[in-house]
PDB file of C-alpha atoms in Angstrom:
ATOM      1  CA  MET A   1     -10.641  63.363  92.371  1.00 42.00           C
ATOM      2  CA  PRO A   2      -9.174  61.538  95.280  1.00 43.00           C
ATOM      3  CA  GLY A   3      -5.467  60.715  94.937  1.00 47.00           C
ATOM      4  CA  SER A   4      -3.145  61.638  91.946  1.00 59.00           C
ATOM      5  CA  LEU A   5      -2.293  59.857  88.841  1.00 63.00           C
ATOM      6  CA  SER A   6       1.242  59.657  90.310  1.00 69.00           C
ATOM      7  CA  SER A   7      -0.140  56.825  92.483  1.00 76.00           C
ATOM      8  CA  LEU A   8      -0.521  54.724  89.299  1.00 83.00           C
ATOM      9  CA  LEU A   9       3.214  54.358  89.043  1.00 87.00           C
ATOM     10  CA  TRP A  10       2.915  51.660  91.673  1.00 89.00           C
ATOM     11  CA  LEU A  11       0.405  49.845  89.412  1.00 89.00           C
ATOM     12  CA  THR A  12       2.974  50.362  86.518  1.00 89.00           C
ATOM     13  CA  LEU A  13       5.781  48.802  88.647  1.00 90.00           C
ATOM     14  CA  GLY A  14       3.435  45.914  89.171  1.00 91.00           C
ATOM     15  CA  ALA A  15       2.564  45.489  85.508  1.00 90.00           C
ATOM     16  CA  PHE A  16       6.303  45.667  84.749  1.00 91.00           C
ATOM     17  CA  ALA A  17       6.894  42.714  87.301  1.00 92.00           C
ATOM     18  CA  ILE A  18       4.207  40.703  85.505  1.00 91.00           C
ATOM     19  CA  GLY A  19       5.463  41.375  82.092  1.00 86.00           C
ATOM     20  CA  PHE A  20       8.934  39.500  82.824  1.00 84.00           C
ATOM     21  CA  MET A  21       9.058  36.457  80.464  1.00 82.00           C
ATOM     22  CA  ILE A  22      11.051  33.304  80.714  1.00 85.00           C
ATOM     23  CA  ALA A  23      11.815  33.352  76.985  1.00 80.00           C
ATOM     24  CA  GLY A  24      15.496  33.845  77.278  1.00 83.00           C
ATOM     25  CA  LEU A  25      16.063  31.494  80.048  1.00 88.00           C
ATOM     26  CA  LEU A  26      14.773  28.216  78.620  1.00 90.00           C
ATOM     27  CA  PRO A  27      18.203  26.489  78.339  1.00 89.00           C
ATOM     28  CA  HIS A  28      19.145  27.266  81.869  1.00 89.00           C
ATOM     29  CA  LEU A  29      15.938  26.135  83.145  1.00 93.00           C
ATOM     30  CA  ALA A  30      16.111  22.956  81.064  1.00 92.00           C
ATOM     31  CA  ARG A  31      19.661  21.971  82.080  1.00 92.00           C
ATOM     32  CA  ASP A  32      19.094  22.787  85.788  1.00 93.00           C
ATOM     33  CA  LEU A  33      15.891  20.935  86.063  1.00 94.00           C
ATOM     34  CA  ASP A  34      17.003  17.942  83.907  1.00 94.00           C
ATOM     35  CA  VAL A  35      14.122  18.203  81.240  1.00 94.00           C
ATOM     36  CA  THR A  36      14.176  18.924  77.614  1.00 93.00           C
ATOM     37  CA  VAL A  37      13.687  22.640  76.231  1.00 91.00           C
ATOM     38  CA  PRO A  38      10.232  21.633  74.841  1.00 90.00           C
ATOM     39  CA  ALA A  39       9.123  20.741  78.213  1.00 92.00           C
ATOM     40  CA  ILE A  40      10.327  24.113  79.644  1.00 92.00           C
ATOM     41  CA  GLY A  41       8.330  25.408  76.862  1.00 90.00           C
ATOM     42  CA  HIS A  42       5.250  23.958  78.169  1.00 92.00           C
ATOM     43  CA  LEU A  43       5.462  26.314  81.193  1.00 92.00           C
ATOM     44  CA  VAL A  44       4.651  29.088  79.009  1.00 90.00           C
ATOM     45  CA  THR A  45       1.735  27.222  77.510  1.00 90.00           C
ATOM     46  CA  ALA A  46       0.554  26.464  81.022  1.00 93.00           C
ATOM     47  CA  PHE A  47       0.963  30.155  82.016  1.00 92.00           C
ATOM     48  CA  SER A  48      -0.988  31.418  78.984  1.00 89.00           C
ATOM     49  CA  LEU A  49      -3.797  28.993  79.322  1.00 91.00           C
ATOM     50  CA  ALA A  50      -4.278  29.708  83.127  1.00 93.00           C
ATOM     51  CA  TYR A  51      -4.102  33.452  82.300  1.00 91.00           C
ATOM     52  CA  ALA A  52      -6.967  33.184  79.539  1.00 88.00           C
ATOM     53  CA  ILE A  53      -9.183  31.035  81.522  1.00 89.00           C
ATOM     54  CA  GLY A  54      -8.405  32.935  84.817  1.00 87.00           C
ATOM     55  CA  ALA A  55      -8.844  36.627  83.798  1.00 84.00           C
ATOM     56  CA  PRO A  56     -12.691  36.455  82.997  1.00 82.00           C
ATOM     57  CA  THR A  57     -13.664  33.995  85.871  1.00 85.00           C
ATOM     58  CA  ILE A  58     -11.631  35.946  88.517  1.00 86.00           C
ATOM     59  CA  ALA A  59     -12.965  39.129  87.225  1.00 81.00           C
ATOM     60  CA  MET A  60     -16.533  37.694  87.998  1.00 82.00           C
ATOM     61  CA  LEU A  61     -15.595  36.134  91.355  1.00 83.00           C
ATOM     62  CA  THR A  62     -13.906  39.235  92.707  1.00 81.00           C
ATOM     63  CA  ALA A  63     -16.375  41.930  91.451  1.00 77.00           C
ATOM     64  CA  GLY A  64     -17.517  43.023  94.870  1.00 77.00           C
ATOM     65  CA  LEU A  65     -13.997  43.672  96.286  1.00 83.00           C
ATOM     66  CA  GLU A  66     -12.646  47.228  96.885  1.00 86.00           C
ATOM     67  CA  LEU A  67     -10.016  47.614  94.104  1.00 86.00           C
ATOM     68  CA  ARG A  68      -6.862  48.641  96.430  1.00 88.00           C
ATOM     69  CA  ARG A  69      -7.578  45.713  98.650  1.00 90.00           C
ATOM     70  CA  LEU A  70      -8.000  43.196  95.603  1.00 91.00           C
ATOM     71  CA  LEU A  71      -4.683  44.703  93.869  1.00 92.00           C
ATOM     72  CA  ALA A  72      -2.772  44.503  97.096  1.00 93.00           C
ATOM     73  CA  ILE A  73      -3.947  40.780  97.625  1.00 94.00           C
ATOM     74  CA  VAL A  74      -3.053  39.808  94.136  1.00 94.00           C
ATOM     75  CA  MET A  75       0.332  41.508  94.126  1.00 95.00           C
ATOM     76  CA  ALA A  76       1.027  39.748  97.524  1.00 96.00           C
ATOM     77  CA  GLY A  77       0.277  36.329  95.827  1.00 96.00           C
ATOM     78  CA  PHE A  78       2.454  37.291  92.740  1.00 96.00           C
ATOM     79  CA  SER A  79       5.396  37.957  94.922  1.00 97.00           C
ATOM     80  CA  ILE A  80       5.060  34.810  96.860  1.00 97.00           C
ATOM     81  CA  ALA A  81       4.433  32.753  93.656  1.00 97.00           C
ATOM     82  CA  ASN A  82       7.783  34.233  92.293  1.00 96.00           C
ATOM     83  CA  LEU A  83       9.479  32.962  95.480  1.00 97.00           C
ATOM     84  CA  LEU A  84       7.974  29.470  95.060  1.00 96.00           C
ATOM     85  CA  ALA A  85       9.330  29.551  91.453  1.00 96.00           C
ATOM     86  CA  ALA A  86      12.725  30.687  92.637  1.00 96.00           C
ATOM     87  CA  LEU A  87      12.847  27.844  95.340  1.00 96.00           C
ATOM     88  CA  ALA A  88      11.215  25.112  93.112  1.00 95.00           C
ATOM     89  CA  PRO A  89      13.375  21.843  93.436  1.00 95.00           C
ATOM     90  CA  SER A  90      11.714  20.327  90.462  1.00 95.00           C
ATOM     91  CA  TYR A  91       9.700  20.890  87.186  1.00 95.00           C
ATOM     92  CA  ALA A  92       6.667  19.849  88.788  1.00 95.00           C
ATOM     93  CA  GLU A  93       6.994  22.564  91.674  1.00 96.00           C
ATOM     94  CA  LEU A  94       7.798  25.070  88.871  1.00 96.00           C
ATOM     95  CA  LEU A  95       4.798  24.394  86.949  1.00 96.00           C
ATOM     96  CA  ILE A  96       2.582  24.827  89.911  1.00 96.00           C
ATOM     97  CA  ALA A  97       4.491  28.119  90.655  1.00 96.00           C
ATOM     98  CA  ARG A  98       3.678  29.267  87.130  1.00 95.00           C
ATOM     99  CA  LEU A  99       0.016  28.519  87.354  1.00 95.00           C
ATOM    100  CA  LEU A 100      -0.161  30.635  90.505  1.00 96.00           C
ATOM    101  CA  LEU A 101       1.766  33.410  88.678  1.00 95.00           C
ATOM    102  CA  ALA A 102      -0.619  33.304  85.814  1.00 94.00           C
ATOM    103  CA  LEU A 103      -3.638  33.502  87.885  1.00 94.00           C
ATOM    104  CA  ALA A 104      -2.106  36.554  89.839  1.00 94.00           C
ATOM    105  CA  ALA A 105      -1.296  38.193  86.795  1.00 93.00           C
ATOM    106  CA  ALA A 106      -4.731  37.567  85.239  1.00 91.00           C
ATOM    107  CA  SER A 107      -6.304  39.274  88.244  1.00 91.00           C
ATOM    108  CA  PHE A 108      -3.952  42.215  88.419  1.00 91.00           C
ATOM    109  CA  MET A 109      -4.040  43.609  85.096  1.00 88.00           C
ATOM    110  CA  PRO A 110      -7.990  43.941  84.767  1.00 85.00           C
ATOM    111  CA  ALA A 111      -8.244  45.218  88.358  1.00 87.00           C
ATOM    112  CA  ALA A 112      -5.311  47.608  87.573  1.00 87.00           C
ATOM    113  CA  SER A 113      -7.183  48.935  84.426  1.00 82.00           C
ATOM    114  CA  GLY A 114     -10.349  49.403  86.122  1.00 81.00           C
ATOM    115  CA  TYR A 115      -8.576  51.240  89.022  1.00 82.00           C
ATOM    116  CA  ALA A 116      -6.778  53.504  86.458  1.00 81.00           C
ATOM    117  CA  ALA A 117      -9.974  54.267  84.679  1.00 76.00           C
ATOM    118  CA  ALA A 118     -11.674  55.052  87.881  1.00 77.00           C
ATOM    119  CA  LEU A 119      -8.830  57.163  89.275  1.00 75.00           C
ATOM    120  CA  GLY A 120      -8.301  59.021  86.106  1.00 65.00           C
ATOM    121  CA  GLY A 121     -11.984  60.244  85.518  1.00 66.00           C
ATOM    122  CA  PRO A 122     -13.569  60.709  82.111  1.00 64.00           C
ATOM    123  CA  GLU A 123     -11.242  63.365  81.130  1.00 62.00           C
ATOM    124  CA  ARG A 124      -7.969  61.559  81.846  1.00 66.00           C
ATOM    125  CA  ARG A 125      -9.095  57.862  81.507  1.00 66.00           C
ATOM    126  CA  GLY A 126      -6.790  57.141  78.489  1.00 66.00           C
ATOM    127  CA  ARG A 127      -3.592  58.703  79.899  1.00 69.00           C
ATOM    128  CA  ALA A 128      -4.198  56.858  83.196  1.00 71.00           C
ATOM    129  CA  LEU A 129      -4.919  53.541  81.234  1.00 71.00           C
ATOM    130  CA  SER A 130      -1.848  53.982  79.216  1.00 70.00           C
ATOM    131  CA  THR A 131       0.417  54.677  82.241  1.00 74.00           C
ATOM    132  CA  VAL A 132      -0.487  51.345  83.740  1.00 79.00           C
ATOM    133  CA  THR A 133       0.021  49.313  80.386  1.00 76.00           C
ATOM    134  CA  ASN A 134       3.315  51.059  79.796  1.00 77.00           C
ATOM    135  CA  GLY A 135       4.624  48.821  82.534  1.00 82.00           C
ATOM    136  CA  LEU A 136       4.115  45.792  80.241  1.00 81.00           C
ATOM    137  CA  THR A 137       5.827  47.736  77.326  1.00 81.00           C
ATOM    138  CA  LEU A 138       8.700  48.460  79.540  1.00 84.00           C
ATOM    139  CA  ALA A 139       9.016  44.896  80.634  1.00 84.00           C
ATOM    140  CA  ILE A 140       9.395  43.766  76.840  1.00 82.00           C
ATOM    141  CA  ILE A 141      11.917  46.407  76.259  1.00 83.00           C
ATOM    142  CA  ALA A 142      13.952  46.160  79.255  1.00 84.00           C
ATOM    143  CA  GLY A 143      12.761  43.611  81.656  1.00 83.00           C
ATOM    144  CA  VAL A 144      13.074  40.584  79.305  1.00 85.00           C
ATOM    145  CA  PRO A 145      16.812  41.599  78.347  1.00 87.00           C
ATOM    146  CA  LEU A 146      17.646  42.220  81.928  1.00 88.00           C
ATOM    147  CA  GLY A 147      16.281  38.766  82.949  1.00 87.00           C
ATOM    148  CA  VAL A 148      18.423  37.148  80.380  1.00 88.00           C
ATOM    149  CA  LEU A 149      21.601  39.002  81.751  1.00 89.00           C
ATOM    150  CA  VAL A 150      20.667  38.314  85.354  1.00 90.00           C
ATOM    151  CA  GLY A 151      19.855  34.589  84.742  1.00 87.00           C
ATOM    152  CA  GLU A 152      23.316  34.140  82.788  1.00 86.00           C
ATOM    153  CA  ARG A 153      25.212  35.885  85.541  1.00 89.00           C
ATOM    154  CA  PHE A 154      23.550  34.647  88.667  1.00 92.00           C
ATOM    155  CA  GLY A 155      21.230  31.811  87.575  1.00 91.00           C
ATOM    156  CA  TRP A 156      17.521  31.758  86.510  1.00 93.00           C
ATOM    157  CA  ARG A 157      16.522  31.507  90.134  1.00 95.00           C
ATOM    158  CA  ALA A 158      17.856  35.053  90.731  1.00 94.00           C
ATOM    159  CA  THR A 159      15.581  36.166  88.048  1.00 94.00           C
ATOM    160  CA  PHE A 160      12.465  35.029  89.864  1.00 95.00           C
ATOM    161  CA  LEU A 161      13.846  36.488  93.304  1.00 96.00           C
ATOM    162  CA  CYS A 162      14.305  40.016  91.272  1.00 94.00           C
ATOM    163  CA  VAL A 163      10.744  40.038  90.010  1.00 95.00           C
ATOM    164  CA  ALA A 164       9.601  38.970  93.563  1.00 96.00           C
ATOM    165  CA  GLY A 165      11.331  42.110  94.911  1.00 96.00           C
ATOM    166  CA  LEU A 166       9.622  44.217  92.372  1.00 95.00           C
ATOM    167  CA  ALA A 167       6.371  42.922  93.199  1.00 95.00           C
ATOM    168  CA  THR A 168       6.964  43.455  96.880  1.00 96.00           C
ATOM    169  CA  LEU A 169       7.709  47.185  96.121  1.00 95.00           C
ATOM    170  CA  SER A 170       4.571  47.360  94.194  1.00 94.00           C
ATOM    171  CA  LEU A 171       2.690  45.862  96.993  1.00 95.00           C
ATOM    172  CA  LEU A 172       4.028  48.481  99.373  1.00 94.00           C
ATOM    173  CA  GLY A 173       3.224  51.297  97.204  1.00 92.00           C
ATOM    174  CA  ILE A 174      -0.211  50.092  96.653  1.00 92.00           C
ATOM    175  CA  LEU A 175      -0.755  49.897 100.435  1.00 92.00           C
ATOM    176  CA  VAL A 176       0.890  53.187 101.176  1.00 90.00           C
ATOM    177  CA  GLY A 177       0.489  55.285  97.917  1.00 81.00           C
ATOM    178  CA  THR A 178      -2.752  54.647  96.435  1.00 84.00           C
ATOM    179  CA  PRO A 179      -6.406  55.654  97.633  1.00 82.00           C
ATOM    180  CA  SER A 180      -9.294  53.378  97.947  1.00 78.00           C
ATOM    181  CA  GLN A 181     -11.626  52.719  95.095  1.00 72.00           C
ATOM    182  CA  PRO A 182     -14.926  51.244  95.087  1.00 72.00           C
ATOM    183  CA  PRO A 183     -15.625  47.925  93.215  1.00 67.00           C
ATOM    184  CA  ILE A 184     -16.484  48.452  89.458  1.00 66.00           C
ATOM    185  CA  SER A 185     -19.218  46.643  87.620  1.00 64.00           C
ATOM    186  CA  THR A 186     -17.983  43.692  85.564  1.00 66.00           C
ATOM    187  CA  ALA A 187     -19.732  41.816  82.654  1.00 64.00           C
ATOM    188  CA  GLY A 188     -21.436  38.559  83.811  1.00 64.00           C
ATOM    189  CA  LEU A 189     -20.925  35.253  82.148  1.00 65.00           C
ATOM    190  CA  GLY A 190     -24.203  35.684  79.939  1.00 71.00           C
ATOM    191  CA  GLU A 191     -22.892  38.976  78.631  1.00 72.00           C
ATOM    192  CA  ARG A 192     -19.499  37.611  77.770  1.00 70.00           C
ATOM    193  CA  LEU A 193     -21.053  34.562  75.971  1.00 73.00           C
ATOM    194  CA  ALA A 194     -23.470  36.834  74.145  1.00 77.00           C
ATOM    195  CA  LEU A 195     -20.312  38.805  72.476  1.00 77.00           C
ATOM    196  CA  ALA A 196     -18.970  35.457  71.513  1.00 75.00           C
ATOM    197  CA  LYS A 197     -22.036  34.815  69.286  1.00 80.00           C
ATOM    198  CA  ARG A 198     -21.410  37.839  67.235  1.00 86.00           C
ATOM    199  CA  PRO A 199     -19.539  37.121  63.966  1.00 88.00           C
ATOM    200  CA  ASP A 200     -17.738  40.355  63.915  1.00 86.00           C
ATOM    201  CA  MET A 201     -16.303  39.848  67.475  1.00 86.00           C
ATOM    202  CA  MET A 202     -15.499  36.337  66.726  1.00 87.00           C
ATOM    203  CA  ALA A 203     -13.477  37.533  63.540  1.00 87.00           C
ATOM    204  CA  ILE A 204     -11.471  39.959  65.621  1.00 85.00           C
ATOM    205  CA  LEU A 205     -10.859  37.422  68.453  1.00 85.00           C
ATOM    206  CA  ALA A 206      -9.594  34.926  65.960  1.00 88.00           C
ATOM    207  CA  THR A 207      -7.326  37.453  64.207  1.00 86.00           C
ATOM    208  CA  SER A 208      -5.876  38.436  67.652  1.00 86.00           C
ATOM    209  CA  VAL A 209      -5.340  34.802  68.896  1.00 87.00           C
ATOM    210  CA  LEU A 210      -3.654  33.666  65.672  1.00 89.00           C
ATOM    211  CA  THR A 211      -1.548  36.797  65.432  1.00 87.00           C
ATOM    212  CA  VAL A 212      -0.562  36.770  69.117  1.00 85.00           C
ATOM    213  CA  SER A 213      -0.009  32.892  69.098  1.00 87.00           C
ATOM    214  CA  ALA A 214       2.449  33.214  66.150  1.00 87.00           C
ATOM    215  CA  THR A 215       4.260  36.050  67.771  1.00 87.00           C
ATOM    216  CA  PHE A 216       4.799  34.511  71.188  1.00 85.00           C
ATOM    217  CA  THR A 217       5.468  31.032  69.878  1.00 87.00           C
ATOM    218  CA  LEU A 218       8.367  32.335  68.012  1.00 88.00           C
ATOM    219  CA  TYR A 219       9.520  34.705  70.794  1.00 88.00           C
ATOM    220  CA  THR A 220       9.320  31.936  73.453  1.00 87.00           C
ATOM    221  CA  TYR A 221      12.043  30.089  71.539  1.00 90.00           C
ATOM    222  CA  LEU A 222      13.873  33.012  69.876  1.00 89.00           C
ATOM    223  CA  GLY A 223      16.927  32.501  72.072  1.00 87.00           C
ATOM    224  CA  VAL A 224      17.157  28.701  71.324  1.00 89.00           C
ATOM    225  CA  PHE A 225      16.745  29.350  67.643  1.00 90.00           C
ATOM    226  CA  LEU A 226      19.346  32.136  67.460  1.00 90.00           C
ATOM    227  CA  ALA A 227      21.781  30.208  69.494  1.00 88.00           C
ATOM    228  CA  ASP A 228      21.344  27.047  67.162  1.00 88.00           C
ATOM    229  CA  VAL A 229      21.650  28.830  63.855  1.00 89.00           C
ATOM    230  CA  ALA A 230      23.712  31.936  64.519  1.00 88.00           C
ATOM    231  CA  GLY A 231      25.683  30.897  67.786  1.00 87.00           C
ATOM    232  CA  ILE A 232      24.441  33.805  69.580  1.00 88.00           C
ATOM    233  CA  ARG A 233      25.439  34.240  73.190  1.00 87.00           C
ATOM    234  CA  PRO A 234      23.249  35.486  76.071  1.00 85.00           C
ATOM    235  CA  GLN A 235      24.760  39.047  76.027  1.00 86.00           C
ATOM    236  CA  GLY A 236      24.040  39.136  72.334  1.00 89.00           C
ATOM    237  CA  LEU A 237      20.626  37.837  72.705  1.00 89.00           C
ATOM    238  CA  ALA A 238      19.801  40.416  75.445  1.00 89.00           C
ATOM    239  CA  LEU A 239      20.574  43.166  72.985  1.00 91.00           C
ATOM    240  CA  VAL A 240      18.329  41.331  70.343  1.00 91.00           C
ATOM    241  CA  LEU A 241      15.483  41.130  72.655  1.00 90.00           C
ATOM    242  CA  PHE A 242      15.825  45.022  73.700  1.00 91.00           C
ATOM    243  CA  GLY A 243      15.890  45.790  69.912  1.00 92.00           C
ATOM    244  CA  PHE A 244      12.533  43.786  69.484  1.00 91.00           C
ATOM    245  CA  GLY A 245      11.037  45.588  72.370  1.00 89.00           C
ATOM    246  CA  VAL A 246      12.035  48.962  71.267  1.00 90.00           C
ATOM    247  CA  ALA A 247      10.715  48.041  67.801  1.00 91.00           C
ATOM    248  CA  SER A 248       7.422  46.813  69.425  1.00 87.00           C
ATOM    249  CA  ALA A 249       6.847  50.040  71.498  1.00 84.00           C
ATOM    250  CA  ALA A 250       7.443  52.137  68.130  1.00 87.00           C
ATOM    251  CA  GLY A 251       5.180  49.885  66.223  1.00 85.00           C
ATOM    252  CA  THR A 252       2.430  50.123  68.889  1.00 79.00           C
ATOM    253  CA  ARG A 253       2.602  54.013  68.376  1.00 78.00           C
ATOM    254  CA  LEU A 254       2.694  53.747  64.634  1.00 83.00           C
ATOM    255  CA  GLY A 255      -0.190  51.253  64.516  1.00 79.00           C
ATOM    256  CA  GLY A 256      -2.493  53.617  66.344  1.00 74.00           C
ATOM    257  CA  THR A 257      -1.422  56.469  64.024  1.00 79.00           C
ATOM    258  CA  ALA A 258      -1.919  54.327  60.846  1.00 82.00           C
ATOM    259  CA  ALA A 259      -5.382  53.044  62.130  1.00 79.00           C
ATOM    260  CA  ASP A 260      -6.476  56.742  62.667  1.00 77.00           C
ATOM    261  CA  HIS A 261      -5.216  57.804  59.247  1.00 82.00           C
ATOM    262  CA  TRP A 262      -6.066  54.690  56.971  1.00 84.00           C
ATOM    263  CA  GLY A 263      -8.503  52.795  58.983  1.00 83.00           C
ATOM    264  CA  ALA A 264      -7.952  49.777  61.328  1.00 80.00           C
ATOM    265  CA  ASP A 265      -8.610  47.037  58.619  1.00 84.00           C
ATOM    266  CA  HIS A 266      -5.649  48.595  56.364  1.00 86.00           C
ATOM    267  CA  ALA A 267      -3.388  48.872  59.490  1.00 85.00           C
ATOM    268  CA  VAL A 268      -4.014  45.309  60.422  1.00 86.00           C
ATOM    269  CA  ILE A 269      -3.500  44.108  56.822  1.00 89.00           C
ATOM    270  CA  ALA A 270      -0.212  46.146  56.584  1.00 90.00           C
ATOM    271  CA  GLY A 271       1.077  44.921  59.735  1.00 90.00           C
ATOM    272  CA  GLY A 272       0.231  41.180  58.938  1.00 90.00           C
ATOM    273  CA  GLY A 273       1.814  41.460  55.740  1.00 92.00           C
ATOM    274  CA  LEU A 274       5.133  42.982  57.078  1.00 93.00           C
ATOM    275  CA  THR A 275       4.998  40.317  59.886  1.00 93.00           C
ATOM    276  CA  VAL A 276       4.866  37.317  57.060  1.00 93.00           C
ATOM    277  CA  LEU A 277       7.702  38.975  55.369  1.00 95.00           C
ATOM    278  CA  ALA A 278       9.738  39.068  58.551  1.00 94.00           C
ATOM    279  CA  TYR A 279       9.071  35.348  59.107  1.00 94.00           C
ATOM    280  CA  LEU A 280       9.985  34.454  55.725  1.00 94.00           C
ATOM    281  CA  VAL A 281      13.338  36.410  56.035  1.00 93.00           C
ATOM    282  CA  LEU A 282      13.837  34.525  59.392  1.00 91.00           C
ATOM    283  CA  SER A 283      13.482  31.235  57.714  1.00 91.00           C
ATOM    284  CA  LEU A 284      15.610  32.043  54.745  1.00 90.00           C
ATOM    285  CA  GLY A 285      18.289  33.339  57.362  1.00 89.00           C
ATOM    286  CA  ALA A 286      18.346  30.088  59.285  1.00 87.00           C
ATOM    287  CA  ALA A 287      19.718  28.431  56.152  1.00 88.00           C
ATOM    288  CA  LEU A 288      22.806  30.437  56.070  1.00 89.00           C
ATOM    289  CA  GLU A 289      26.079  29.868  57.752  1.00 88.00           C
ATOM    290  CA  PRO A 290      26.135  31.201  61.282  1.00 84.00           C
ATOM    291  CA  ALA A 291      28.672  34.053  60.463  1.00 80.00           C
ATOM    292  CA  ARG A 292      26.103  35.512  58.076  1.00 88.00           C
ATOM    293  CA  ALA A 293      22.752  34.621  59.584  1.00 88.00           C
ATOM    294  CA  MET A 294      22.584  37.242  62.126  1.00 90.00           C
ATOM    295  CA  ARG A 295      23.219  40.032  59.433  1.00 90.00           C
ATOM    296  CA  VAL A 296      19.978  38.776  57.650  1.00 91.00           C
ATOM    297  CA  MET A 297      17.906  37.781  60.737  1.00 93.00           C
ATOM    298  CA  LEU A 298      18.451  40.989  62.671  1.00 92.00           C
ATOM    299  CA  PRO A 299      16.632  43.335  60.582  1.00 93.00           C
ATOM    300  CA  ALA A 300      13.869  40.788  60.294  1.00 94.00           C
ATOM    301  CA  ILE A 301      13.633  40.623  64.099  1.00 94.00           C
ATOM    302  CA  LEU A 302      13.274  44.292  64.290  1.00 94.00           C
ATOM    303  CA  LEU A 303      10.613  44.328  61.428  1.00 94.00           C
ATOM    304  CA  TRP A 304       8.714  41.576  63.167  1.00 94.00           C
ATOM    305  CA  GLY A 305       8.672  43.652  66.494  1.00 90.00           C
ATOM    306  CA  LEU A 306       7.707  46.791  64.552  1.00 91.00           C
ATOM    307  CA  ALA A 307       4.885  45.153  62.511  1.00 90.00           C
ATOM    308  CA  SER A 308       3.394  42.418  64.829  1.00 83.00           C
TER     309      SER A 308
END
C-alpha cells in the first residue's frame, strides 16, 4: 500500500480547520459589522445551504480529478476564503467569503473520506475514515472554544486568520506528505435521485435533517442565549462549549455501542428522547434568575451534547 496512514493526519488537520464555527462569535461580528445578531445567524444558514447543495454537485463535477490534487486545490481555496473573511470590510463581503468557505468544505470532506478509504484499503478502511472525521470532532471539542477565546482577546478577524493558518499547514502537508491517489467513482445524479425515491431512505434523511437542524439552530445561538438568561461571559462560554464537545464525542461512541447492542432504531429513539428532555430543561432554566439558571442549564447542555 503506497504511503502510510500517518499521512492522513494532514487531512485530519484540514477537517479540524473546517470544523471551526462562528457560533460563539455572533455578538462580536454583529457589533463590528453594524448588523443584528439574527443577520449574522444568516451567515450560518448560507454556509449550510451552500454546503448541502455544493457537496453532491462538486463531487460529480470533480469526479475525474486525482485526489491529492483535488484536496490541495480545495484546501488552498479554503485558506484564501478565510483570509477574505478576515479582511471583509462589510457584511456582504463576509457573506461571500462564507459561501466560498462552504463550497471548499463541501469539496474537501467527501474527497478526504474517499482518499482515506482508498489509502487504508479494505482491512483498515474504517480506521482511516475515523482518523479524518476525528478532525471534525476535535474541532467541536477544542476548536470552537478556542475560537471564542481568540475572538474575545484579539477580535473575530483573528479567528479567521488562525483557521487560514491551519488550512495552509494542511495544504503543505498534503503537497509534501501524502501520496497520489487515482480518482474514485462517484454516484451520478440519476443514482442519487433514485435513492430519494425510496421511502426508507427518505425517512432516514428526514430524521437526520430534523435532528441536526434542531441541534445546530440552538448551538448557533447558544452563546447569545446563555449571555441573555444567565449572564455568562466569553470565558465561561468557552468552557460550556468545551463540555458540549466532550459530551458529543462520548455520545458518538456510546451511540455506536448502543446501536450494536440494542439496534439502531432503539438507539435513535433513546437519543431523541433524551435530547427533547434536555431542550425542556433548557427552556425551564431560562425562566430562572441568572444566578440559578446555569446550575440547571449546564447539566442539560451536557445531556444534549451526549444524546444528540
